[in-house]
Coordinates of C-alpha atoms in Angstrom, one line a residue:
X264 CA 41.8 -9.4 -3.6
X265 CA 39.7 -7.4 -0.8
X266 CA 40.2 -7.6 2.5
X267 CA 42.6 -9.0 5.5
X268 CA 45.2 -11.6 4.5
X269 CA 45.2 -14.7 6.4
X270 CA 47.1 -14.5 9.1
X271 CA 49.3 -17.7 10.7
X272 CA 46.9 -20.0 12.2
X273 CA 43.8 -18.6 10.2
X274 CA 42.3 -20.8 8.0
X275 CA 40.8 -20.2 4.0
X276 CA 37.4 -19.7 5.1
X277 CA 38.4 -17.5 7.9
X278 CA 39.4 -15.3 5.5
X279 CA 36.8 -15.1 3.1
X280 CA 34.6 -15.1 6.1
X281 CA 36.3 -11.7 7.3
X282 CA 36.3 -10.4 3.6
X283 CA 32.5 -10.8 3.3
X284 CA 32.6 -7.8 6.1
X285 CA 35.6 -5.5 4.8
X286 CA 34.3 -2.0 4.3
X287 CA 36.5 -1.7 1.0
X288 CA 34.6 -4.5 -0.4
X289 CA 31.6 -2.8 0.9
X290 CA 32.4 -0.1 -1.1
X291 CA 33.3 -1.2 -3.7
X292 CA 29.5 -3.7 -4.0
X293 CA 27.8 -0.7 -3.2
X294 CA 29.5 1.4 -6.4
X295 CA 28.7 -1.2 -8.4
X296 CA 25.2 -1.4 -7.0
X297 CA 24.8 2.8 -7.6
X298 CA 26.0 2.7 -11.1
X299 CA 23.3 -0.3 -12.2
X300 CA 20.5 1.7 -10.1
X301 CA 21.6 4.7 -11.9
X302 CA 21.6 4.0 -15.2
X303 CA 17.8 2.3 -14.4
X304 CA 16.4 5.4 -13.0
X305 CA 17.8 7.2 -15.9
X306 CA 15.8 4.8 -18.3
X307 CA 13.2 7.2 -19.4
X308 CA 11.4 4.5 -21.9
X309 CA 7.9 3.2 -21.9
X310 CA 7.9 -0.3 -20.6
X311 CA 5.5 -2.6 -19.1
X312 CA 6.2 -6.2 -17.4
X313 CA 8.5 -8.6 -18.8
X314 CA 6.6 -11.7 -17.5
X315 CA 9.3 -14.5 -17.2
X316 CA 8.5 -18.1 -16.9
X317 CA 8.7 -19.3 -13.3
X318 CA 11.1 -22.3 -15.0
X319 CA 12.8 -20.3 -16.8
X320 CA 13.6 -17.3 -13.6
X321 CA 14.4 -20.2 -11.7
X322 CA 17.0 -21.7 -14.1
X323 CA 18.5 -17.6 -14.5
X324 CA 18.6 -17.3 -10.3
X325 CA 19.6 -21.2 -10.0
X326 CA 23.0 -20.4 -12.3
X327 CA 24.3 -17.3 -10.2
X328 CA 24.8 -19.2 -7.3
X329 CA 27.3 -20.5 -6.2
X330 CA 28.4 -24.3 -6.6
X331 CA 30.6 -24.3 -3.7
X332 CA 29.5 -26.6 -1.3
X333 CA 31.8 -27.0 1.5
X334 CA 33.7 -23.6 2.2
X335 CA 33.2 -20.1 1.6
X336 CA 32.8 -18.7 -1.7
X337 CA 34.8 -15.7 -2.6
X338 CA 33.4 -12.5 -3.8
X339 CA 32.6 -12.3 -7.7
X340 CA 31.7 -9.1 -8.8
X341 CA 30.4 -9.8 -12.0
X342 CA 27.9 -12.4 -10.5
X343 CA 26.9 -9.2 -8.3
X344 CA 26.3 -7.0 -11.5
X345 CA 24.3 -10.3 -12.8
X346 CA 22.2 -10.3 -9.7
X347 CA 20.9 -6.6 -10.1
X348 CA 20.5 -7.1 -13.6
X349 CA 18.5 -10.0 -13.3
X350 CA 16.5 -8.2 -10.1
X351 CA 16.1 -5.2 -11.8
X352 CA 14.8 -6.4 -15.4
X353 CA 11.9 -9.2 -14.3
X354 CA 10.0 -6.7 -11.7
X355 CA 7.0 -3.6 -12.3
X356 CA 9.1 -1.0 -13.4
X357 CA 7.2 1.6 -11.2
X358 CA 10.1 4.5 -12.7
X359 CA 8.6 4.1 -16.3
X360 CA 5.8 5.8 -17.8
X361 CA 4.5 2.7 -18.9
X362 CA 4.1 1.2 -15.8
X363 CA -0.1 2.2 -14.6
X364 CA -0.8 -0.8 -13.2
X365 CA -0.6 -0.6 -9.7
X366 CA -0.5 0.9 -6.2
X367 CA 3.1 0.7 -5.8
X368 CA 4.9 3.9 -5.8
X369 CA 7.9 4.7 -7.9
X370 CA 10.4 5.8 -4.9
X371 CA 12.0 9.1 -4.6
X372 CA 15.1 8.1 -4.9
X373 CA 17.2 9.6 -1.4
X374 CA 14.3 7.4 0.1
X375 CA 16.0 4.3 -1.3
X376 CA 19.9 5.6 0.2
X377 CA 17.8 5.9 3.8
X378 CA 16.1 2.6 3.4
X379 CA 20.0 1.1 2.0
X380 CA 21.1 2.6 5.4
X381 CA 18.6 1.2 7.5
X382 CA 19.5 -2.3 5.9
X383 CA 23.4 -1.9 6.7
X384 CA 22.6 -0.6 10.4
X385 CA 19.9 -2.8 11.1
X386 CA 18.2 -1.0 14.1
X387 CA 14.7 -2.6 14.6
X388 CA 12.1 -0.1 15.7
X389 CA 10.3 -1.9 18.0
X390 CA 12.1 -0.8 21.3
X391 CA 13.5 2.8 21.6
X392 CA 16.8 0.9 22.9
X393 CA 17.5 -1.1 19.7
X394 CA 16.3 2.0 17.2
X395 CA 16.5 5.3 19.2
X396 CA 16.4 7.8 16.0
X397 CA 14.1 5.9 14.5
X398 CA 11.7 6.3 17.6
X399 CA 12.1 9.8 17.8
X400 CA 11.0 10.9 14.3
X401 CA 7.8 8.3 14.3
X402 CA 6.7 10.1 17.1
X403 CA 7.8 13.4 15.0
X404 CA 6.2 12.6 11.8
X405 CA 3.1 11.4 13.9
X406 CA 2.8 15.4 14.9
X407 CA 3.5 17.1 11.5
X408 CA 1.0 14.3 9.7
X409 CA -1.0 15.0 12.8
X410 CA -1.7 18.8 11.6
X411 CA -3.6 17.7 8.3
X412 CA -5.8 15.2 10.9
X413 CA -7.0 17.6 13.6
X414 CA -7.2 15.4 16.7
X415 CA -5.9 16.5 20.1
X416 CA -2.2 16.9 20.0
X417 CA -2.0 15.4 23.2
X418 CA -4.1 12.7 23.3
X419 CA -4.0 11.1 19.9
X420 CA -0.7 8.5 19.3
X421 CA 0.6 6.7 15.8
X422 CA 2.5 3.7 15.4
X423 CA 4.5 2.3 12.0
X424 CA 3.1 -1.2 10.9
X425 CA 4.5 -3.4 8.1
X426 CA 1.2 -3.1 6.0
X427 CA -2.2 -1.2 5.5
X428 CA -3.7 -4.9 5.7
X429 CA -1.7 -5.3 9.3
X430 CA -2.9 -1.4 10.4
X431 CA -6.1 -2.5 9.8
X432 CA -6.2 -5.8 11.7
X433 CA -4.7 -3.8 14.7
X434 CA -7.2 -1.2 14.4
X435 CA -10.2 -3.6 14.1
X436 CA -8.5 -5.1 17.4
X437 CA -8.2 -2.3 19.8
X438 CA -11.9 -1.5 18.7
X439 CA -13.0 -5.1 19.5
X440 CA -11.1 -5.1 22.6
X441 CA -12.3 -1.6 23.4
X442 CA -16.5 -1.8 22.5
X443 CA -16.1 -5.7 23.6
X444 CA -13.9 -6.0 27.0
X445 CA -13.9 -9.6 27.7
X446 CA -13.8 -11.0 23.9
X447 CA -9.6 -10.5 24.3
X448 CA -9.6 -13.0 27.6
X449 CA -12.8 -15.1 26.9
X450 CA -13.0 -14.8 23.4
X451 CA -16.6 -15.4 21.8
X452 CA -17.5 -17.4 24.7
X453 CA -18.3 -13.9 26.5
X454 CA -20.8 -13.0 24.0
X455 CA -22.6 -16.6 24.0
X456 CA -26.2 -16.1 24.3
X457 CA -26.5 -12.8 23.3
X458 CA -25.6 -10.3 20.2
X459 CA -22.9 -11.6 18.0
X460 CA -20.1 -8.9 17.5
X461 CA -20.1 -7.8 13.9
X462 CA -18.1 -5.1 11.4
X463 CA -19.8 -2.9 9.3
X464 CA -18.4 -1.8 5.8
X465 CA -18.8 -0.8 2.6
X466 CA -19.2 -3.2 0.0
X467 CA -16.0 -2.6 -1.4
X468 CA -13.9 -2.6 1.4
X469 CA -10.5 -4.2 1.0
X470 CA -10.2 -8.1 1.5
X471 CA -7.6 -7.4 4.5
X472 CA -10.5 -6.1 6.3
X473 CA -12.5 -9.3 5.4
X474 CA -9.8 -11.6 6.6
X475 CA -9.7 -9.9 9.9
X476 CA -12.6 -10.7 10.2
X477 CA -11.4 -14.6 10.2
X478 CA -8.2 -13.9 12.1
X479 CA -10.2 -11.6 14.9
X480 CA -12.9 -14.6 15.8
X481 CA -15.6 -12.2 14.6
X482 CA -16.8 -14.4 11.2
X483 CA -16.8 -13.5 7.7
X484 CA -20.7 -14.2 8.2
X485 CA -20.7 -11.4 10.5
X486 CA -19.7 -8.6 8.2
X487 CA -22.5 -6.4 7.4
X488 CA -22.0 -4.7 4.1
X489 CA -23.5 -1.1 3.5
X490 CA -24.3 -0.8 0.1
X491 CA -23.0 2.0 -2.2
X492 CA -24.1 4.7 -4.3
X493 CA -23.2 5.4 -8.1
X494 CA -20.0 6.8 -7.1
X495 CA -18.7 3.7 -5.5
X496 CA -19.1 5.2 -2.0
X497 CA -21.1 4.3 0.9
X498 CA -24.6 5.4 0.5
X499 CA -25.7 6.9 3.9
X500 CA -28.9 6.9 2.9
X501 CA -29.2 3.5 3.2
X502 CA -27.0 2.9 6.5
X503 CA -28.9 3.3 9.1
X504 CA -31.7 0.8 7.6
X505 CA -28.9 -1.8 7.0
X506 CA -27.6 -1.4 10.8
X507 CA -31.5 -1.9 11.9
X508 CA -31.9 -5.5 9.8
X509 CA -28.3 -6.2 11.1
X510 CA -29.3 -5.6 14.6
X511 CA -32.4 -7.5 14.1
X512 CA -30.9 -10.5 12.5
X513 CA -29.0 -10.4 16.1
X514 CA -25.5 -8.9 15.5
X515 CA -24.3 -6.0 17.5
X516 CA -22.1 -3.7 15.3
X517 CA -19.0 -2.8 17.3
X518 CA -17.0 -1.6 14.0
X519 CA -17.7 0.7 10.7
X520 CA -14.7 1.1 8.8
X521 CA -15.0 3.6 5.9
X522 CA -12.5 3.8 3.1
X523 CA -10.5 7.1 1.8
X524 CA -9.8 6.0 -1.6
X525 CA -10.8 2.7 -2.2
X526 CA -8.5 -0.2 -4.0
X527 CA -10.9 -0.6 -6.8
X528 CA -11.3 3.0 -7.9
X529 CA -10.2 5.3 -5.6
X530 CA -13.4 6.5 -3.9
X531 CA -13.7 8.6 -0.9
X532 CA -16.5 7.5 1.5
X533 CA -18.6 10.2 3.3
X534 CA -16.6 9.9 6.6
X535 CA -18.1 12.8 7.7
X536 CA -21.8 11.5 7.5
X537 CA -20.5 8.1 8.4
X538 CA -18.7 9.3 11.7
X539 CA -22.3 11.1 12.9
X540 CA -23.9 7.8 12.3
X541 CA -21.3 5.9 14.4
X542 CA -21.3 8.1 17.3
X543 CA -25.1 8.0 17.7
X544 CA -24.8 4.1 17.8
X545 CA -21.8 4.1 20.0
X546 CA -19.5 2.2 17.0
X547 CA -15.8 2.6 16.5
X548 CA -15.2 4.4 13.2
X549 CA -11.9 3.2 11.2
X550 CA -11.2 4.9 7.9
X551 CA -9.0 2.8 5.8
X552 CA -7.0 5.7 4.0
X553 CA -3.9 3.6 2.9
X554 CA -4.5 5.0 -0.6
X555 CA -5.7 8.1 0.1
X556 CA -5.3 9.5 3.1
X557 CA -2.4 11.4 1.3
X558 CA -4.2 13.8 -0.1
X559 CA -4.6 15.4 3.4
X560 CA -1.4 17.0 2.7
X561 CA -2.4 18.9 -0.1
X562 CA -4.6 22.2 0.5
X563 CA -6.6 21.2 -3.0
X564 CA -7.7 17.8 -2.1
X565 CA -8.0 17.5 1.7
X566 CA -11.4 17.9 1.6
X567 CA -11.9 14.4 -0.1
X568 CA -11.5 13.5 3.5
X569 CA -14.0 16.0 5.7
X570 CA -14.8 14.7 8.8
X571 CA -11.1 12.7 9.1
X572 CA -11.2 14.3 12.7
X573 CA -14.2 12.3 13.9
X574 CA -12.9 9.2 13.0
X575 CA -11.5 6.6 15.8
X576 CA -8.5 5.4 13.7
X577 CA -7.3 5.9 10.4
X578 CA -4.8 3.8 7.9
X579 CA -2.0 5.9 6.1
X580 CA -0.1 4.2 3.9
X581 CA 3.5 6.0 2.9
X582 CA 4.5 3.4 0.8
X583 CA 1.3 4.2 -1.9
X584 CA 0.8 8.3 -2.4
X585 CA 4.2 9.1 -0.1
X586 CA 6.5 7.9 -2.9
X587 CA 8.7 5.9 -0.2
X588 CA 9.9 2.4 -0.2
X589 CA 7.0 -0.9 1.2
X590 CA 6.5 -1.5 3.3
X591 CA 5.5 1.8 5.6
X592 CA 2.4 1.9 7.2
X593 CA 0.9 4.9 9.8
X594 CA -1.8 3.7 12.0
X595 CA -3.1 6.6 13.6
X596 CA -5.8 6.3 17.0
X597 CA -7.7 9.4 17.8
X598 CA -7.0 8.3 21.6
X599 CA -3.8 6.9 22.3
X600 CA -5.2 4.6 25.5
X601 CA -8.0 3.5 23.4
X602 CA -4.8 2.3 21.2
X603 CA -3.5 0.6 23.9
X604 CA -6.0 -2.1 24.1
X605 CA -5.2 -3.8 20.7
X606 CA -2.6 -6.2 22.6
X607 CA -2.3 -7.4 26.1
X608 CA 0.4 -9.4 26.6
X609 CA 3.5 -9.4 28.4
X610 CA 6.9 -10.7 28.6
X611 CA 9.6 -10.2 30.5
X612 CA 12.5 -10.4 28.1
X613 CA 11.3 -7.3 25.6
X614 CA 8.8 -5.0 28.2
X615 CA 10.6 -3.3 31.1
X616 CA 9.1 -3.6 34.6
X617 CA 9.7 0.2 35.2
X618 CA 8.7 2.0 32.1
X619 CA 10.9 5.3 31.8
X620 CA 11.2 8.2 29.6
X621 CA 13.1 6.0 26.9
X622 CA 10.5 3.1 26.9
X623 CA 8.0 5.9 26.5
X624 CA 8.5 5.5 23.0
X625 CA 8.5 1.5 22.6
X626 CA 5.5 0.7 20.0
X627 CA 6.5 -3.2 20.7
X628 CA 4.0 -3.7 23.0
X629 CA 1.4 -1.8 20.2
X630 CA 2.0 -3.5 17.1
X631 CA 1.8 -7.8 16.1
X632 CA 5.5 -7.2 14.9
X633 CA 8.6 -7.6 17.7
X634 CA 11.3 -7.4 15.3
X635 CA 10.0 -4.1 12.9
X636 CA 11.8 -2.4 9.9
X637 CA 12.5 1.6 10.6
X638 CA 10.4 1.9 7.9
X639 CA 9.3 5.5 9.2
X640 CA 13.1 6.6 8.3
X641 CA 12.7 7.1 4.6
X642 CA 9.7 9.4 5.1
X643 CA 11.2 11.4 7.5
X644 CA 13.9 12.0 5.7
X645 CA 12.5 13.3 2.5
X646 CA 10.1 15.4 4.8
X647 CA 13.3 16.9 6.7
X648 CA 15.0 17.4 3.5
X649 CA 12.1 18.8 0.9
X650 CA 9.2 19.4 3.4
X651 CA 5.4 18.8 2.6
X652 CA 5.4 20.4 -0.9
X653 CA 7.5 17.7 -2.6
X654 CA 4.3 15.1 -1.8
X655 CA 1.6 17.7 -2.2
X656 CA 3.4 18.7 -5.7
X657 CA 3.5 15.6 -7.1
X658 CA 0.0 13.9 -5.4
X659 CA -2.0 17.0 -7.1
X660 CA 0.0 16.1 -10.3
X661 CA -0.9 12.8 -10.1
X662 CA -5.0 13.4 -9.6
X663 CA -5.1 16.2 -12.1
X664 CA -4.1 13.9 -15.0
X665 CA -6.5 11.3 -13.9
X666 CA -9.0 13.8 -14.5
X667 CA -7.4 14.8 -17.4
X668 CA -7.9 11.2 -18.9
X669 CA -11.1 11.0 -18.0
X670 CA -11.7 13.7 -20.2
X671 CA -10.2 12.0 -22.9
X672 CA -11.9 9.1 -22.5
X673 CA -15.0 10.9 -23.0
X674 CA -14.4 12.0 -26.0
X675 CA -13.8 8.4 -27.4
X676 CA -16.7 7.1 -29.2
X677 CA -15.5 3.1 -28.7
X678 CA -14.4 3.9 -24.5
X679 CA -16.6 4.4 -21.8
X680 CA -15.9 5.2 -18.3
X681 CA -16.9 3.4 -15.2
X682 CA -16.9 6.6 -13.0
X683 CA -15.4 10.0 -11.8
X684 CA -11.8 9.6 -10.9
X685 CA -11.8 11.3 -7.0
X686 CA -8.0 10.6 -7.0
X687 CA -5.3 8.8 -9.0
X688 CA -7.0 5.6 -10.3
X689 CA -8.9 5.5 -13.4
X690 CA -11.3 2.5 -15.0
X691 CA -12.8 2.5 -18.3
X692 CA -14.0 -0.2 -20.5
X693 CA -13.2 -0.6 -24.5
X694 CA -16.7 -1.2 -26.3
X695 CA -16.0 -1.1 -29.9
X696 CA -19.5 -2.2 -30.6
X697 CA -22.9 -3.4 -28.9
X698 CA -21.9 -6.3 -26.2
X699 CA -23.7 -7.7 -23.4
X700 CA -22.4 -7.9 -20.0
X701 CA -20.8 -11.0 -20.5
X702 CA -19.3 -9.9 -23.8
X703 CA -17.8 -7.0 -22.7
X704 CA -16.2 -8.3 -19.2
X705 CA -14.8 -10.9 -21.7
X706 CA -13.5 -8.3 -23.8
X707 CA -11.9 -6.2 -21.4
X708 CA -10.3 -9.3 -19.3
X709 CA -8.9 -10.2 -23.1
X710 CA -7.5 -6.9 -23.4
X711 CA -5.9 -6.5 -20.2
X712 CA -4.0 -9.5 -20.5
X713 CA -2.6 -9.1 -24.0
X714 CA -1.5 -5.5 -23.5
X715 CA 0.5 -7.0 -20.5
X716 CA 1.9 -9.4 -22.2
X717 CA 3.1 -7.0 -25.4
X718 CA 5.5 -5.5 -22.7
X719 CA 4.8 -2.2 -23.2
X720 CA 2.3 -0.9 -20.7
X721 CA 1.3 -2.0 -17.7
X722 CA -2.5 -1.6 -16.5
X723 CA -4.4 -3.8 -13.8
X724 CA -8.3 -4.8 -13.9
X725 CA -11.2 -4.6 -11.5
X726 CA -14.8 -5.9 -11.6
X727 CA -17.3 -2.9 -11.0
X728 CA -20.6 -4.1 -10.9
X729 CA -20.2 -7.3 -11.8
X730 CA -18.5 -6.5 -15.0
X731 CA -14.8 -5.7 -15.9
X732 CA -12.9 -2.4 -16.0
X733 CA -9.3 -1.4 -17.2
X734 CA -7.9 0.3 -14.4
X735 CA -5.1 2.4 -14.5
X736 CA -3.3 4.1 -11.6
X737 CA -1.1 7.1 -11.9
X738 CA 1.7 6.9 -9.6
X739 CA 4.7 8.5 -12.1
X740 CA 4.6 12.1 -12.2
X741 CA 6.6 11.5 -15.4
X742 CA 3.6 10.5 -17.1
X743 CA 2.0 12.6 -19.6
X744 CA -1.2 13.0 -21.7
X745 CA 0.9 11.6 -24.4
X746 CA 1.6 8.6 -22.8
X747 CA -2.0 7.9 -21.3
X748 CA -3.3 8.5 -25.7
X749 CA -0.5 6.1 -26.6
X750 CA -1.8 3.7 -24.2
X751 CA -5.3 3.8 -25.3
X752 CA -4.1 3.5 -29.1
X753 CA -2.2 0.0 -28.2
X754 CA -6.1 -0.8 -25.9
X755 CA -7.7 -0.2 -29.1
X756 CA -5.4 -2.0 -31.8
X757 CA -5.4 -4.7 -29.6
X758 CA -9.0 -4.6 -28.6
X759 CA -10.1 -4.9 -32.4
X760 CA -8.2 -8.2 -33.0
X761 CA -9.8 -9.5 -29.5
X762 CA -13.2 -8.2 -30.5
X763 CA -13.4 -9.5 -34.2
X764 CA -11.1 -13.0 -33.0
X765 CA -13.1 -13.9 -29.8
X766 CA -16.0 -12.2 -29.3
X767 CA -17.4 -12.1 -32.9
X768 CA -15.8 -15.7 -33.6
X769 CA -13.6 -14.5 -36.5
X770 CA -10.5 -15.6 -37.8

């Protein structure tokens, strides 16, 4: 048995209670804990998702807990080691070349000991008081990421948010509150009577930018959507026309958010083009790079992002292209008072009266979240420790080989692909034969499922044009060309019994 004996007077639980906190069982959990994570991350096999029942999960978590109802259980190792296990086996396994599916990153793995730190110290980074390191190297990481930006380096300011969705929603609010001063106080009621406020993007913006739409008071039926070219990226052509009819139709566009690699297939919209246009109107320009904005640390692809330096704000998700742990966000403001006017509240029991060099650093008053994660920790970290080229190694890896499928693909009579890959993610469709439309987003919806269900790869889907893709997103830099041709044998041996069993009506 771990931990203090119980002394006179001391009850059972008091005990067990004090052996829940003993560093020797500490260490002893977290050897047990290394040694499962170990022998996972050396599990160099192609597997996909084992999708559990919901019942049947339940029943597996329901019989590792305890039964103990009225004092403290004690510590059972074994139960521990089943807990892992059990954690371990039902998730994406983002370490194994099968896994393609998604934009979560397989994590370098000292970013995981930093984030198993953070947990044990638990310093929220909120207020410089409660997380002072973690503070400090935001504000550092903000000026090395800030070389690959451009902006001022005195004027511009970054802050860690739980969430590309949540950097956007604060970006979209300091450039409300900033093009539309008395919306934050009066809310629409200021704007009665004359132009509504309204967002423009592209039409295949990212739903979080949508639903701050809703959460901001501006209206879904106020989003003006630009429409895009073949390459999936806003067609400036066709902007300045669309911000004319909007501005007709009544609606006064405070907002154009751009994308840098877009969820759906990882396209890069013109922000340079787009950023002339804004300025000339006198609209806030947010680029929502949480996917991609990490190519800006790679001399080969930066220039997927020209113009990045014109932009008002941008989103920078570490957790996607940076390889660390979710969530860790970068929201980055060209202006650091323009930043400021996202939130305007006050309360005595977090914000000093006298602010101070130490509260210099607070993001509390900055961000929705009191109470925040250190997520910038992990990132720092691996930056201290390997420095840029780890990231720009392994991102140029990463978009090579999707161009390298691509490739492939083209040279497979029954695939077809749905465009140029301009970063990591790649959609195609199998067509075995003639379909129509509705055939083939049939097929491809078929497919999708049943490879994910055979266990061996994992791959997502996305409607382009009204029709279905396979998408695949590199995120293992142990993925090979090998493994992208074995995946596209198991499409096609599954594709021909979905093609002759539901589409042709056989069988």
């Amino acid at each position: 048995m771990f931990g203090p004996q119980v002394a006179v007077g001391q009850t059972q639980d008091t005990g067990l209670l004090l052996e829940a906190f003993d560093v020797q069982l500490f260490r002893q959990s977290s050897e047990t804990t290394v040694a499962k994570l170990g022998k996972h991350l050396a599990d160099l096999s192609i597997r996909g998702l084992n999708l559990t029942e919901p019942s049947v999960l339940t029943r597996a978590a329901r019989a590792l807990m305890t039964r103990e109802k009225e004092h403290i259980a004690g510590y059972d190792e074994e139960k521990l080691a089943a807990i892992i296990d059990l954690y371990v086996s039902t998730g994406i396994q983002v370490h194994s070349p099968g896994y393609m599916g998604r934009q979560f990153s397989g994590t370098v793995p000292l970013a995981g000991v930093i984030d198993f730190v953070s947990s044990v110290v638990n310093q929220p980074s909120s207020f410089y008081e409660a997380g002072q390191l973690p503070n400090v190297v935001e504000r550092i990481m903000a000026d090395e990421l800030n070389q690959f930006i451009g902006w001022d380096p005195d004027r511009f300011s970054m802050i860690t948010t739980s969430g590309g969705s949540l950097a956007n929603l604060t970006a979209i609010l300091a450039a409300r509150n900033d093009r539309l001063p008395g919306f934050w106080l009066e809310g629409g009621a200021a704007y009665r009577g004359r132009a509504l406020p309204a967002i423009a993007v592209g039409d295949d913006v990212h739903y979080s930018v949508s639903r701050t739409a809703g959460i901001t008071g501006i209206g879904e039926h106020q989003i003006v959507r630009l429409p895009l070219n073949r390459r999936q990226q806003i067609d400036t052509a066709r902007v300045a026309p669309v911000l004319d009819t909007a501005e007709r139709r009544g609606l006064k566009v405070f907002c154009l958010v751009a994308s840098a690699g877009t969820t759906s297939v990882g396209a890069f919209d013109p922000i340079d083009d787009l950023a002339g246009l804004a300025a000339e109107r006198g609209i806030w320009l947010h680029v929502d790079g949480a996917h991609g904005a990490s190519l800006l640390v790679s001399d080969k692809l930066r220039r997927r992002l020209r113009g990045i330096e014109k932009a008002d704000s941008l989103t920078w998700d570490a957790h996607k292209m940076m390889f660390t742990p979710a969530p860790c966000t970068l929201l980055f403001y060209r202006d650091k008072e323009k930043g400021l006017n996202a939130f305007k509240q006050r309360a005595s029991y977090v914000f000093d009266e006298d602010p101070d060099v130490f509260t210099a650093l607070d993001s509390g008053g900055k961000t929705i979240e009191c109470t925040k994660r250190p997520m910038i920790m992990p990132l720092w970290a691996l930056w201290a420790m390997y420095g840029r080229a780890l990231f720009a190694e392994k991102i140029e890896y990463l978009c090579a080989l999707a161009r390298s499928a691509h490739r492939m693909l083209l040279a497979e009579p029954d695939f077809e692909t749905a465009h140029y890959p301009e970063s990591n993610i790649l959609c195609f469709r199998y067509r075995p034969g003639e379909l129509s439309r509705e055939e083939t987003h049939r097929l491809q919806v078929a497919v999708r499922d049943r490879v994910k269900h055979r266990g061996n790869f994992f791959i997502s889907k996305v409607d382009i044009d009204g029709v279905a893709a396979l998408r695949v997103v590199l995120m293992n830099h142990l993925i090979t060309h090998e493994h992208f041709r074995m995946l596209l044998t198991e499409i096609r041996t599954v594709g021909r019994d979905v093609y002759q069993r539901a589409v042709k009506g056989q069988g």
